[in-house]
CSV table of C-alpha atoms in Angstrom, one decimal:
chain,number,residue,atom,x,y,z
I,272,UNK,CA,22.2,2.1,62.6
I,273,UNK,CA,24.1,4.5,60.4
I,274,UNK,CA,22.6,6.4,57.4
I,275,UNK,CA,24.7,4.1,55.1
I,276,UNK,CA,23.1,1.1,56.7
I,277,UNK,CA,19.6,2.6,56.4
I,278,UNK,CA,20.2,3.3,52.7
I,279,UNK,CA,21.5,-0.2,52.0
I,280,UNK,CA,18.7,-1.9,53.9
I,281,UNK,CA,16.2,0.3,52.0
I,282,UNK,CA,17.8,-0.7,48.7
I,283,UNK,CA,17.7,-4.4,49.5
I,284,UNK,CA,14.0,-4.1,50.4
I,285,UNK,CA,13.2,-2.4,47.1
I,286,UNK,CA,15.3,-4.9,45.2
I,287,UNK,CA,13.3,-7.8,46.6
I,288,UNK,CA,10.0,-6.1,45.7
I,289,UNK,CA,11.3,-5.5,42.2
I,290,UNK,CA,12.3,-9.1,41.8
I,291,UNK,CA,8.7,-10.1,42.8
I,292,UNK,CA,7.3,-7.7,40.2
I,293,UNK,CA,9.0,-9.3,37.2
I,294,UNK,CA,6.9,-12.6,37.1
I,295,UNK,CA,3.7,-10.6,37.6
I,296,UNK,CA,4.5,-8.2,34.7
I,297,UNK,CA,5.6,-11.1,32.5
I,298,UNK,CA,2.5,-13.2,33.1
I,299,UNK,CA,0.2,-10.3,32.4
I,300,UNK,CA,2.0,-9.7,29.1
I,301,UNK,CA,2.2,-13.3,27.9
I,302,UNK,CA,-1.2,-14.5,29.0
I,303,UNK,CA,-3.4,-11.4,28.6
I,304,UNK,CA,-1.6,-9.1,26.3
I,305,UNK,CA,-1.3,-6.5,29.0
I,306,UNK,CA,1.7,-4.2,28.8
I,307,UNK,CA,2.5,-2.6,32.2
I,308,UNK,CA,4.0,0.9,32.0
I,309,UNK,CA,5.5,3.4,34.3
I,310,UNK,CA,4.9,7.0,33.0
I,311,UNK,CA,4.7,5.6,29.4
I,312,UNK,CA,7.8,3.4,29.9
I,313,UNK,CA,7.3,-0.3,29.4
I,314,UNK,CA,8.3,-2.5,32.3
I,315,UNK,CA,8.0,-5.7,30.3
I,316,UNK,CA,11.2,-7.8,30.1
I,317,UNK,CA,13.1,-5.4,32.4
I,318,UNK,CA,15.7,-6.4,34.9
I,319,UNK,CA,15.5,-5.7,38.7
I,320,UNK,CA,17.9,-2.7,38.3
I,321,UNK,CA,16.0,-1.4,35.2
I,322,UNK,CA,12.7,-1.5,37.2
I,323,UNK,CA,14.3,0.5,40.0
I,324,UNK,CA,15.9,3.0,37.7
I,325,UNK,CA,12.7,3.5,35.8
I,326,UNK,CA,10.9,4.3,39.1
I,327,UNK,CA,13.7,6.7,40.1
I,328,UNK,CA,13.6,8.4,36.7
I,329,UNK,CA,10.0,9.5,37.5
I,330,UNK,CA,11.5,12.3,39.6
I,331,UNK,CA,12.9,13.9,36.4
I,332,UNK,CA,9.4,14.4,35.0
I,333,UNK,CA,6.9,14.2,37.9
I,334,UNK,CA,9.1,16.0,40.4
I,335,UNK,CA,9.3,13.1,42.9
I,336,UNK,CA,10.7,9.6,42.8
I,337,UNK,CA,8.3,6.7,42.7
I,338,UNK,CA,9.0,3.7,44.9
I,339,UNK,CA,8.2,0.1,44.0
I,340,UNK,CA,6.6,0.0,47.5
I,341,UNK,CA,4.0,2.5,46.0
I,342,UNK,CA,3.4,0.7,42.7
I,343,UNK,CA,3.5,-2.9,43.8
I,344,UNK,CA,0.0,-2.9,45.4
I,345,UNK,CA,-1.4,-1.6,42.1
I,346,UNK,CA,0.4,-4.4,40.2
I,347,UNK,CA,-0.9,-7.0,42.6
I,348,UNK,CA,-4.4,-5.6,42.2
I,349,UNK,CA,-4.2,-5.9,38.4
I,350,UNK,CA,-3.4,-9.6,38.7
I,351,UNK,CA,-6.8,-10.3,40.4
I,352,UNK,CA,-8.8,-8.6,37.6
I,353,UNK,CA,-10.3,-10.1,34.4
I,354,UNK,CA,-8.2,-8.0,32.1
I,355,UNK,CA,-8.2,-7.9,28.4
I,356,UNK,CA,-5.5,-6.6,26.0
I,357,UNK,CA,-4.5,-3.1,27.2
I,358,UNK,CA,-1.7,-0.9,28.4
I,359,UNK,CA,-1.8,0.0,32.1
I,360,UNK,CA,0.4,2.8,33.6
I,361,UNK,CA,1.3,2.1,37.2
I,362,UNK,CA,2.8,5.6,37.5
I,363,UNK,CA,-0.5,7.2,36.5
I,364,UNK,CA,-2.5,4.8,38.8
I,365,UNK,CA,-0.3,5.8,41.8
I,366,UNK,CA,-0.4,9.5,41.0
I,367,UNK,CA,-4.2,9.7,40.5
I,368,UNK,CA,-4.8,7.5,43.6
I,369,UNK,CA,-2.9,10.1,45.7
I,370,UNK,CA,-5.2,12.8,44.4
I,371,UNK,CA,-8.3,10.9,45.0
I,372,UNK,CA,-10.1,11.7,48.3
I,373,UNK,CA,-12.9,9.1,48.3
I,374,UNK,CA,-11.1,6.7,50.7
I,375,UNK,CA,-11.1,3.8,48.3
I,376,UNK,CA,-8.7,0.9,48.8
I,377,UNK,CA,-6.0,0.4,46.2
I,378,UNK,CA,-7.9,-2.7,44.9
I,379,UNK,CA,-11.2,-0.7,44.6
I,380,UNK,CA,-9.5,2.3,42.9
I,381,UNK,CA,-7.6,0.1,40.5
I,382,UNK,CA,-10.6,-1.9,39.5
I,383,UNK,CA,-12.5,1.4,38.8
I,384,UNK,CA,-9.6,3.0,36.9
I,385,UNK,CA,-9.1,0.1,34.5
I,386,UNK,CA,-12.8,-0.9,34.2
I,387,UNK,CA,-12.6,-0.2,30.5
I,388,UNK,CA,-10.3,-3.2,30.1
I,389,UNK,CA,-12.2,-5.7,32.2
I,390,UNK,CA,-15.3,-7.9,32.0
I,391,UNK,CA,-17.7,-7.0,29.3
I,392,UNK,CA,-15.7,-3.9,28.3
I,393,UNK,CA,-12.5,-5.7,27.5
I,394,UNK,CA,-11.2,-6.1,24.0
I,395,UNK,CA,-11.1,-9.6,22.7
I,396,UNK,CA,-7.8,-10.8,21.4
I,397,UNK,CA,-7.3,-10.3,17.7
I,398,UNK,CA,-6.0,-12.9,15.3
I,399,UNK,CA,-2.2,-12.6,14.9
I,400,UNK,CA,-1.3,-10.1,12.1
I,401,UNK,CA,1.5,-10.9,9.8
I,402,UNK,CA,4.3,-8.3,9.2
I,403,UNK,CA,6.9,-8.4,6.5
I,404,UNK,CA,10.0,-6.2,6.5
I,405,UNK,CA,11.3,-5.1,3.0
I,406,UNK,CA,14.9,-4.1,3.6
I,407,UNK,CA,17.0,-4.9,6.7
I,408,UNK,CA,19.2,-1.9,7.3
I,409,UNK,CA,19.4,0.2,10.5
I,410,UNK,CA,15.7,0.9,10.8
I,411,UNK,CA,14.6,-2.5,9.6
I,412,UNK,CA,16.7,-4.3,12.3
I,413,UNK,CA,15.4,-2.0,15.1
I,414,UNK,CA,11.8,-2.5,14.0
I,415,UNK,CA,12.5,-6.3,13.9
I,416,UNK,CA,13.8,-6.1,17.5
I,417,UNK,CA,10.6,-4.2,18.6
I,418,UNK,CA,8.3,-6.6,16.8
I,419,UNK,CA,10.0,-9.6,18.5
I,420,UNK,CA,9.9,-7.9,21.9
I,421,UNK,CA,6.2,-7.1,21.6
I,422,UNK,CA,5.2,-10.6,20.4
I,423,UNK,CA,3.6,-11.2,23.8
I,424,UNK,CA,1.1,-14.0,23.6
I,425,UNK,CA,1.5,-14.2,19.9
I,426,UNK,CA,-1.9,-12.6,19.2
I,427,UNK,CA,-0.6,-9.2,18.0
I,428,UNK,CA,1.9,-8.4,15.3
I,429,UNK,CA,4.1,-11.3,14.1
I,430,UNK,CA,7.2,-10.8,12.1
I,431,UNK,CA,7.0,-13.5,9.4
I,432,UNK,CA,9.5,-12.5,6.8
I,433,UNK,CA,12.3,-10.2,5.7
I,434,UNK,CA,13.0,-9.4,2.1
I,435,UNK,CA,16.5,-8.6,1.0
I,436,UNK,CA,18.5,-8.6,-2.2
I,437,UNK,CA,20.5,-11.7,-2.9
I,438,UNK,CA,23.8,-11.9,-1.1
I,439,UNK,CA,26.9,-14.0,-1.1
I,440,UNK,CA,28.1,-16.9,1.0
I,441,UNK,CA,26.6,-17.0,4.6
I,442,UNK,CA,24.4,-14.1,3.8
I,443,UNK,CA,21.7,-15.1,6.3
I,444,UNK,CA,24.3,-15.8,9.0
I,445,UNK,CA,25.7,-12.3,8.6
I,446,UNK,CA,22.3,-10.6,8.6
I,447,UNK,CA,21.4,-12.6,11.8
I,448,UNK,CA,24.7,-11.4,13.3
I,449,UNK,CA,23.8,-7.7,12.6
I,450,UNK,CA,20.4,-8.3,14.4
I,451,UNK,CA,22.2,-10.0,17.3
I,452,UNK,CA,24.8,-7.3,17.9
I,453,UNK,CA,24.5,-3.5,17.4
I,454,UNK,CA,27.3,-1.1,18.0
I,455,UNK,CA,24.9,1.6,19.2
I,456,UNK,CA,21.9,-0.2,20.7
I,457,UNK,CA,23.7,-3.2,22.2
I,458,UNK,CA,23.0,-6.9,22.3
I,459,UNK,CA,19.7,-8.4,21.2
I,460,UNK,CA,17.7,-9.3,24.3
I,461,UNK,CA,17.2,-13.0,23.7
I,462,UNK,CA,18.4,-15.8,21.6
I,463,UNK,CA,18.9,-16.0,17.8
I,464,UNK,CA,19.5,-19.2,15.8
I,465,UNK,CA,19.9,-19.6,12.0
I,466,UNK,CA,18.6,-22.4,9.8
I,467,UNK,CA,20.4,-21.9,6.5
I,468,UNK,CA,18.7,-24.8,4.8
I,469,UNK,CA,15.3,-23.3,5.2
I,470,UNK,CA,16.5,-19.7,5.1
I,471,UNK,CA,15.1,-18.9,8.5
I,472,UNK,CA,16.1,-16.8,11.4
I,473,UNK,CA,14.6,-17.9,14.7
I,474,UNK,CA,14.6,-15.0,17.3
I,475,UNK,CA,13.0,-15.7,20.7
I,476,UNK,CA,11.0,-18.5,19.1
I,477,UNK,CA,9.8,-16.3,16.2
I,478,UNK,CA,10.5,-18.0,12.9
I,479,UNK,CA,11.4,-15.3,10.3
I,480,UNK,CA,11.7,-16.4,6.7
I,481,UNK,CA,14.5,-14.6,4.8
I,482,UNK,CA,13.2,-14.0,1.2
I,483,UNK,CA,15.7,-13.0,-1.5
I,484,UNK,CA,14.3,-10.7,-4.2
I,485,UNK,CA,15.6,-7.9,-6.3
I,486,UNK,CA,12.2,-6.5,-7.1
I,487,UNK,CA,8.8,-6.6,-5.2
I,488,UNK,CA,7.0,-8.0,-8.3
I,489,UNK,CA,9.1,-11.2,-8.0
I,490,UNK,CA,7.5,-12.2,-4.6
I,491,UNK,CA,4.3,-14.1,-3.9
I,492,UNK,CA,4.0,-14.1,-0.2
I,493,UNK,CA,1.2,-16.6,0.0
I,494,UNK,CA,3.8,-19.2,-1.0
I,495,UNK,CA,5.3,-18.7,2.5
I,496,UNK,CA,1.9,-18.9,4.3
I,497,UNK,CA,1.7,-15.2,4.7
I,498,UNK,CA,-1.8,-13.6,4.5
I,499,UNK,CA,-3.2,-10.1,4.8
I,500,UNK,CA,0.2,-8.8,5.9
I,501,UNK,CA,1.5,-5.3,6.6
I,502,UNK,CA,4.7,-4.7,4.7
I,503,UNK,CA,7.1,-2.2,6.1
I,504,UNK,CA,9.4,-0.7,3.4
I,505,UNK,CA,12.7,0.3,5.0
I,506,UNK,CA,14.6,0.9,1.8
I,507,UNK,CA,13.2,4.3,0.8
I,508,UNK,CA,13.7,3.3,-2.8
I,509,UNK,CA,10.0,4.0,-3.7
I,510,UNK,CA,8.3,6.9,-2.0
I,511,UNK,CA,5.2,7.7,-4.2
I,512,UNK,CA,2.0,5.7,-4.6
I,513,UNK,CA,2.9,4.2,-7.9
I,514,UNK,CA,6.2,2.9,-6.7
I,515,UNK,CA,5.0,1.6,-3.3
I,516,UNK,CA,2.0,-0.1,-5.0
I,517,UNK,CA,4.6,-2.6,-6.4
I,518,UNK,CA,4.5,-4.2,-2.9
I,519,UNK,CA,0.8,-5.0,-3.1
I,520,UNK,CA,1.4,-8.6,-4.0
I,521,UNK,CA,-0.5,-11.7,-3.0
I,522,UNK,CA,-0.4,-11.9,0.8
I,523,UNK,CA,0.2,-8.1,1.3
I,524,UNK,CA,-2.7,-5.9,2.4
I,525,UNK,CA,-1.0,-2.7,3.4
I,526,UNK,CA,2.3,-0.9,2.9
I,527,UNK,CA,4.0,1.4,5.4
I,528,UNK,CA,7.0,3.4,4.3
I,529,UNK,CA,9.7,4.5,6.8
I,530,UNK,CA,10.6,7.7,5.0
I,531,UNK,CA,8.7,10.8,3.9
I,532,UNK,CA,6.0,9.9,1.3
I,533,UNK,CA,5.6,11.9,-1.9
I,534,UNK,CA,2.5,13.0,-3.7
I,535,UNK,CA,-0.7,11.9,-2.2
I,536,UNK,CA,0.8,9.3,0.2
I,537,UNK,CA,-0.4,10.2,3.7
I,538,UNK,CA,2.5,11.2,6.1
I,539,UNK,CA,1.5,9.9,9.5
I,540,UNK,CA,3.0,11.0,12.9
I,541,UNK,CA,1.6,8.7,15.5
I,542,UNK,CA,-0.1,10.7,18.3
I,543,UNK,CA,-0.9,13.6,16.0
I,544,UNK,CA,-2.7,12.4,12.9
I,545,UNK,CA,-2.8,8.6,13.0
I,546,UNK,CA,-6.6,8.8,13.6
I,547,UNK,CA,-7.0,10.3,10.1
I,548,UNK,CA,-5.9,7.1,8.4
I,549,UNK,CA,-8.8,5.8,6.3
I,550,UNK,CA,-9.7,2.1,6.9
I,551,UNK,CA,-9.3,1.3,3.2
I,552,UNK,CA,-5.9,3.2,2.8
I,553,UNK,CA,-3.4,0.7,1.6
I,554,UNK,CA,-0.3,2.9,1.4
I,555,UNK,CA,1.0,5.3,4.0
I,556,UNK,CA,4.3,6.9,5.2
I,557,UNK,CA,5.6,7.4,8.8
I,558,UNK,CA,7.3,10.6,7.6
I,559,UNK,CA,10.9,11.2,8.8
I,560,UNK,CA,12.5,10.9,12.2
I,561,UNK,CA,12.8,14.7,12.5
I,562,UNK,CA,9.2,15.3,11.5
I,563,UNK,CA,8.2,12.9,14.2
I,564,UNK,CA,10.4,14.8,16.7
I,565,UNK,CA,9.1,18.3,16.0
I,566,UNK,CA,5.4,17.8,15.1
I,567,UNK,CA,4.1,16.6,18.5
I,568,UNK,CA,5.7,19.5,20.6
I,569,UNK,CA,4.7,21.9,17.8
I,570,UNK,CA,1.1,20.7,18.1
I,571,UNK,CA,1.2,21.0,21.9
I,572,UNK,CA,2.6,24.5,21.7
I,573,UNK,CA,0.0,25.6,19.1
I,574,UNK,CA,-2.9,24.1,21.1
I,575,UNK,CA,-2.0,26.1,24.2
I,576,UNK,CA,-0.3,29.3,22.9
I,577,UNK,CA,-0.9,29.5,19.1
I,578,UNK,CA,2.1,29.5,16.8
I,579,UNK,CA,2.5,32.4,14.3
I,580,UNK,CA,5.7,31.2,12.7
I,581,UNK,CA,8.7,29.1,13.5
I,582,UNK,CA,12.1,27.8,12.4
I,583,UNK,CA,13.6,24.4,13.2
I,584,UNK,CA,17.4,23.8,13.1
I,585,UNK,CA,18.3,20.2,13.5
I,586,UNK,CA,21.7,19.1,14.7
I,587,UNK,CA,21.6,15.6,13.3
I,588,UNK,CA,23.8,12.5,13.7
I,589,UNK,CA,25.4,11.3,10.4
I,590,UNK,CA,23.6,8.7,8.4
I,591,UNK,CA,24.4,5.9,6.0
I,592,UNK,CA,23.7,8.3,3.1
I,593,UNK,CA,26.9,10.1,3.8
I,594,UNK,CA,30.5,9.0,3.0
I,595,UNK,CA,32.9,7.7,5.6
I,596,UNK,CA,35.7,9.4,3.7
I,597,UNK,CA,35.7,12.1,1.1
I,598,UNK,CA,34.3,10.7,-2.1
I,599,UNK,CA,31.8,11.5,-4.9
I,600,UNK,CA,28.2,12.0,-3.8
I,601,UNK,CA,25.3,13.3,-5.9
I,602,UNK,CA,24.3,15.8,-3.2
I,603,UNK,CA,26.3,18.8,-2.2
I,604,UNK,CA,28.5,18.5,0.9
I,605,UNK,CA,27.4,14.9,1.7
I,606,UNK,CA,30.4,13.6,-0.1
I,607,UNK,CA,32.7,14.9,2.6
I,608,UNK,CA,33.7,12.6,5.4
I,609,UNK,CA,30.8,12.2,7.9
I,610,UNK,CA,32.8,11.3,11.0
I,611,UNK,CA,35.3,14.1,10.4
I,612,UNK,CA,33.0,17.1,9.6
I,613,UNK,CA,30.0,19.1,10.5
I,614,UNK,CA,28.0,19.2,7.2
I,615,UNK,CA,25.3,21.7,6.4
I,616,UNK,CA,22.5,20.0,4.5
I,617,UNK,CA,18.8,20.3,3.9
I,618,UNK,CA,15.8,18.9,5.9
I,619,UNK,CA,12.4,18.3,4.5
I,620,UNK,CA,10.9,18.1,8.0
I,621,UNK,CA,9.7,21.7,8.0
I,622,UNK,CA,7.7,21.3,4.8
I,623,UNK,CA,6.4,17.9,6.0
I,624,UNK,CA,4.7,19.7,9.0
I,625,UNK,CA,1.9,20.8,6.7
I,626,UNK,CA,1.0,17.2,5.9
I,627,UNK,CA,0.9,16.1,9.5
I,628,UNK,CA,-0.6,19.3,10.9
I,629,UNK,CA,-2.8,20.8,8.1
I,630,UNK,CA,-4.6,23.1,10.6
I,631,UNK,CA,-1.4,24.8,11.6
I,632,UNK,CA,-1.3,28.1,9.6
I,633,UNK,CA,2.2,29.2,10.8
I,634,UNK,CA,5.0,29.2,8.3
I,635,UNK,CA,7.8,26.8,9.5
I,636,UNK,CA,11.2,27.0,7.9
I,637,UNK,CA,14.1,24.5,8.6
I,638,UNK,CA,17.7,23.6,8.0
I,639,UNK,CA,20.1,21.0,9.2
I,640,UNK,CA,23.7,20.3,10.2
I,641,UNK,CA,25.0,16.7,10.2
I,642,UNK,CA,27.5,16.2,13.0
I,643,UNK,CA,30.0,13.4,13.8
I,644,UNK,CA,27.9,11.3,16.2
I,645,UNK,CA,26.4,8.0,15.1
I,646,UNK,CA,23.0,8.4,16.8
I,647,UNK,CA,20.7,10.9,18.6
I,648,UNK,CA,20.0,14.3,17.2
I,649,UNK,CA,18.5,17.5,18.6
I,650,UNK,CA,16.0,19.8,17.0
I,651,UNK,CA,16.0,23.5,18.1
I,652,UNK,CA,12.5,24.8,17.6
I,653,UNK,CA,12.3,28.6,17.6
I,654,UNK,CA,8.6,29.7,17.8
I,655,UNK,CA,6.8,33.1,17.7
I,656,UNK,CA,3.7,32.6,19.8
I,657,UNK,CA,0.3,34.2,19.5
I,658,UNK,CA,0.5,35.4,23.2
I,659,UNK,CA,3.2,36.2,25.7
I,660,UNK,CA,4.1,33.7,28.4
I,661,UNK,CA,6.8,32.9,30.8
I,662,UNK,CA,9.5,30.2,31.0
I,663,UNK,CA,7.9,28.7,34.1
I,664,UNK,CA,4.5,28.4,32.4
I,665,UNK,CA,5.9,26.7,29.3
I,666,UNK,CA,8.1,24.5,31.5
I,667,UNK,CA,5.2,23.3,33.6
I,668,UNK,CA,2.9,22.9,30.6
I,669,UNK,CA,5.3,20.7,28.6
I,670,UNK,CA,6.0,18.6,31.7
I,671,UNK,CA,2.3,18.0,32.1
I,672,UNK,CA,1.9,17.2,28.4
I,673,UNK,CA,4.6,14.5,28.8
I,674,UNK,CA,2.8,13.0,31.8
I,675,UNK,CA,-0.9,13.1,31.1
I,676,UNK,CA,-1.8,14.3,27.6
I,677,UNK,CA,-2.6,12.1,24.6
I,678,UNK,CA,1.0,13.0,23.4
I,679,UNK,CA,2.7,11.4,26.4
I,680,UNK,CA,4.0,8.5,24.3
I,681,UNK,CA,5.6,11.0,21.9
I,682,UNK,CA,6.9,13.7,24.2
I,683,UNK,CA,9.3,13.0,27.1
I,684,UNK,CA,10.6,15.6,29.5
I,685,UNK,CA,14.0,15.7,31.3
I,686,UNK,CA,15.4,18.1,33.9
I,687,UNK,CA,18.8,16.5,34.3
I,688,UNK,CA,21.4,19.4,34.2
I,689,UNK,CA,24.2,17.3,32.7
I,690,UNK,CA,22.2,15.5,30.0
I,691,UNK,CA,24.0,15.0,26.7
I,692,UNK,CA,23.1,13.2,23.4
I,693,UNK,CA,24.3,9.7,24.3
I,694,UNK,CA,21.9,9.7,27.3
I,695,UNK,CA,19.0,9.4,24.9
I,696,UNK,CA,20.1,6.3,23.0
I,697,UNK,CA,17.3,3.9,23.2
I,698,UNK,CA,14.6,6.5,24.0
I,699,UNK,CA,11.2,5.3,22.9
I,700,UNK,CA,9.7,8.8,22.6
I,701,UNK,CA,9.6,10.8,19.4
I,702,UNK,CA,11.3,13.7,21.2
I,703,UNK,CA,12.5,14.7,24.6
I,704,UNK,CA,12.1,18.3,25.9
I,705,UNK,CA,15.3,19.4,27.6
I,706,UNK,CA,13.9,21.6,30.4
I,707,UNK,CA,17.2,23.1,31.3
I,708,UNK,CA,17.7,24.5,27.8
I,709,UNK,CA,14.2,25.9,27.4
I,710,UNK,CA,14.2,29.7,26.6
I,711,UNK,CA,11.1,31.9,26.7
I,712,UNK,CA,11.0,35.7,26.2
I,713,UNK,CA,7.5,37.2,25.9
I,714,UNK,CA,6.0,35.7,22.7
I,715,UNK,CA,9.2,33.9,21.7
I,716,UNK,CA,9.9,30.3,22.8
I,717,UNK,CA,12.9,28.1,22.0
I,718,UNK,CA,12.6,24.4,22.6
I,719,UNK,CA,15.5,22.0,22.6
I,720,UNK,CA,14.2,18.6,21.6
I,721,UNK,CA,16.5,15.5,21.8
I,722,UNK,CA,15.5,12.4,19.7
I,723,UNK,CA,16.9,9.0,19.0
I,724,UNK,CA,16.6,9.3,15.3
I,725,UNK,CA,16.9,5.5,15.0
I,726,UNK,CA,15.1,3.8,17.9
I,727,UNK,CA,12.6,6.5,18.8
I,728,UNK,CA,11.6,6.7,15.2
I,729,UNK,CA,11.3,2.9,15.0
I,730,UNK,CA,9.0,3.0,18.0
I,731,UNK,CA,6.8,5.5,16.1
I,732,UNK,CA,6.7,3.2,13.1
I,733,UNK,CA,5.6,0.2,15.2
I,734,UNK,CA,2.9,2.3,16.8
I,735,UNK,CA,1.5,3.2,13.3
I,736,UNK,CA,1.6,-0.4,12.3
I,737,UNK,CA,-0.2,-1.4,15.5
I,738,UNK,CA,-2.9,1.2,14.8
I,739,UNK,CA,-3.6,0.1,11.2
I,740,UNK,CA,-3.5,-3.6,12.2
I,741,UNK,CA,-6.1,-3.1,15.0
I,742,UNK,CA,-3.7,-4.2,17.8
I,743,UNK,CA,-3.1,-0.8,19.3
I,744,UNK,CA,-4.6,-1.4,22.7
I,745,UNK,CA,-6.1,1.4,24.9
I,746,UNK,CA,-4.1,2.8,27.9
I,747,UNK,CA,-5.5,3.0,31.4
I,748,UNK,CA,-6.1,5.1,33.4
I,749,UNK,CA,-7.6,7.0,30.5
I,750,UNK,CA,-6.0,10.2,29.4
I,751,UNK,CA,-8.1,13.3,29.3
I,752,UNK,CA,-8.3,14.7,25.8
């Protein structure tokens, strides 16, 4: 048999195994609210090829490719356990099993590693938590996709309504079409139907009421059967406590802003300071996409090396705030054509670091350039460290952070030599360390951090909402703090 024959036979074997994994992953998700991951990447609702590619991608961060032949036994072991709501990482199970020298079987090791999610230790399913989206622009529609995708058994977050300003003829049909098709993020994964008479969009069985209102004070959400909901404001129109308090109407318990908050509104970066949210806090912000991109790696670097000072330069995709063609704009330079120019502008991300990382004493400055790409940005983080180090040490440290630390859902790591911005469309991490671009000279380190400023940020928003709603389930094997 030739090498080509061997490769093809091996592929067909792995393809067959991946096919058999899909129903097991789906059943765990639907029936037990268990999300199966591979190095922090969800395997739920993935195709055969996507499963195989995710396993292959492990070599970019772990240094070696994972095979479905290695992870399948752990998945099969999970199906035999009395699991409660949780996230279980097959990549971490396989990696830690290899390092274990006690001679345990896969079934024995798996049962021990996920013991915190089984039997008397398992979390009981929560009652479904209603979510309302106020505004349905770029971030609103991506958050909607994520909420629908994560509906699982229906006992977690449930998108119940969208609030928008009154539109013209076929308004709801056009909004559903924008949810169904996205020029950057592709087709919606599922089915969408519209009931114009009841003003409802049904997406993968989720009935979502479209409410028309020009002001938050005009809505009583209890009239739509909505109770104790979390409202996500995607408009950015109100950013202080007084303005956002307008959303605290009947049926709404908490308000989450998808823009930097002002005044005393807490700015939350999930993975860094989400555990500081007070149980009775009703209003909070998820900060900006850039703040979410730089704060996790900044915290990681400060924890290990100490940071004395730093500067962040963001090369940012253009946004809806800019003009397509030259026209009047209240801000300097943003009136010039976004798809035709690089535009120097300001970023509030550097000043927002203090809110998310109050213990960081270093002064962080920042600036930004908008460039003619529609999505994915890069933050160049230039740091003066408290001690000298080497490129190899920082490289290995950040790779380990992306694999095993509490920040592994926020920080990704890639070694691909030809990686460019479009490769990161759809990334669910807050930022991705580009290992090939990393520069270290003594006490100076320069990190190049890619981030999908739309989808990655939306994932961070949903994580915050899961946390405050009580449906952020623990991940196993447990990560050492």
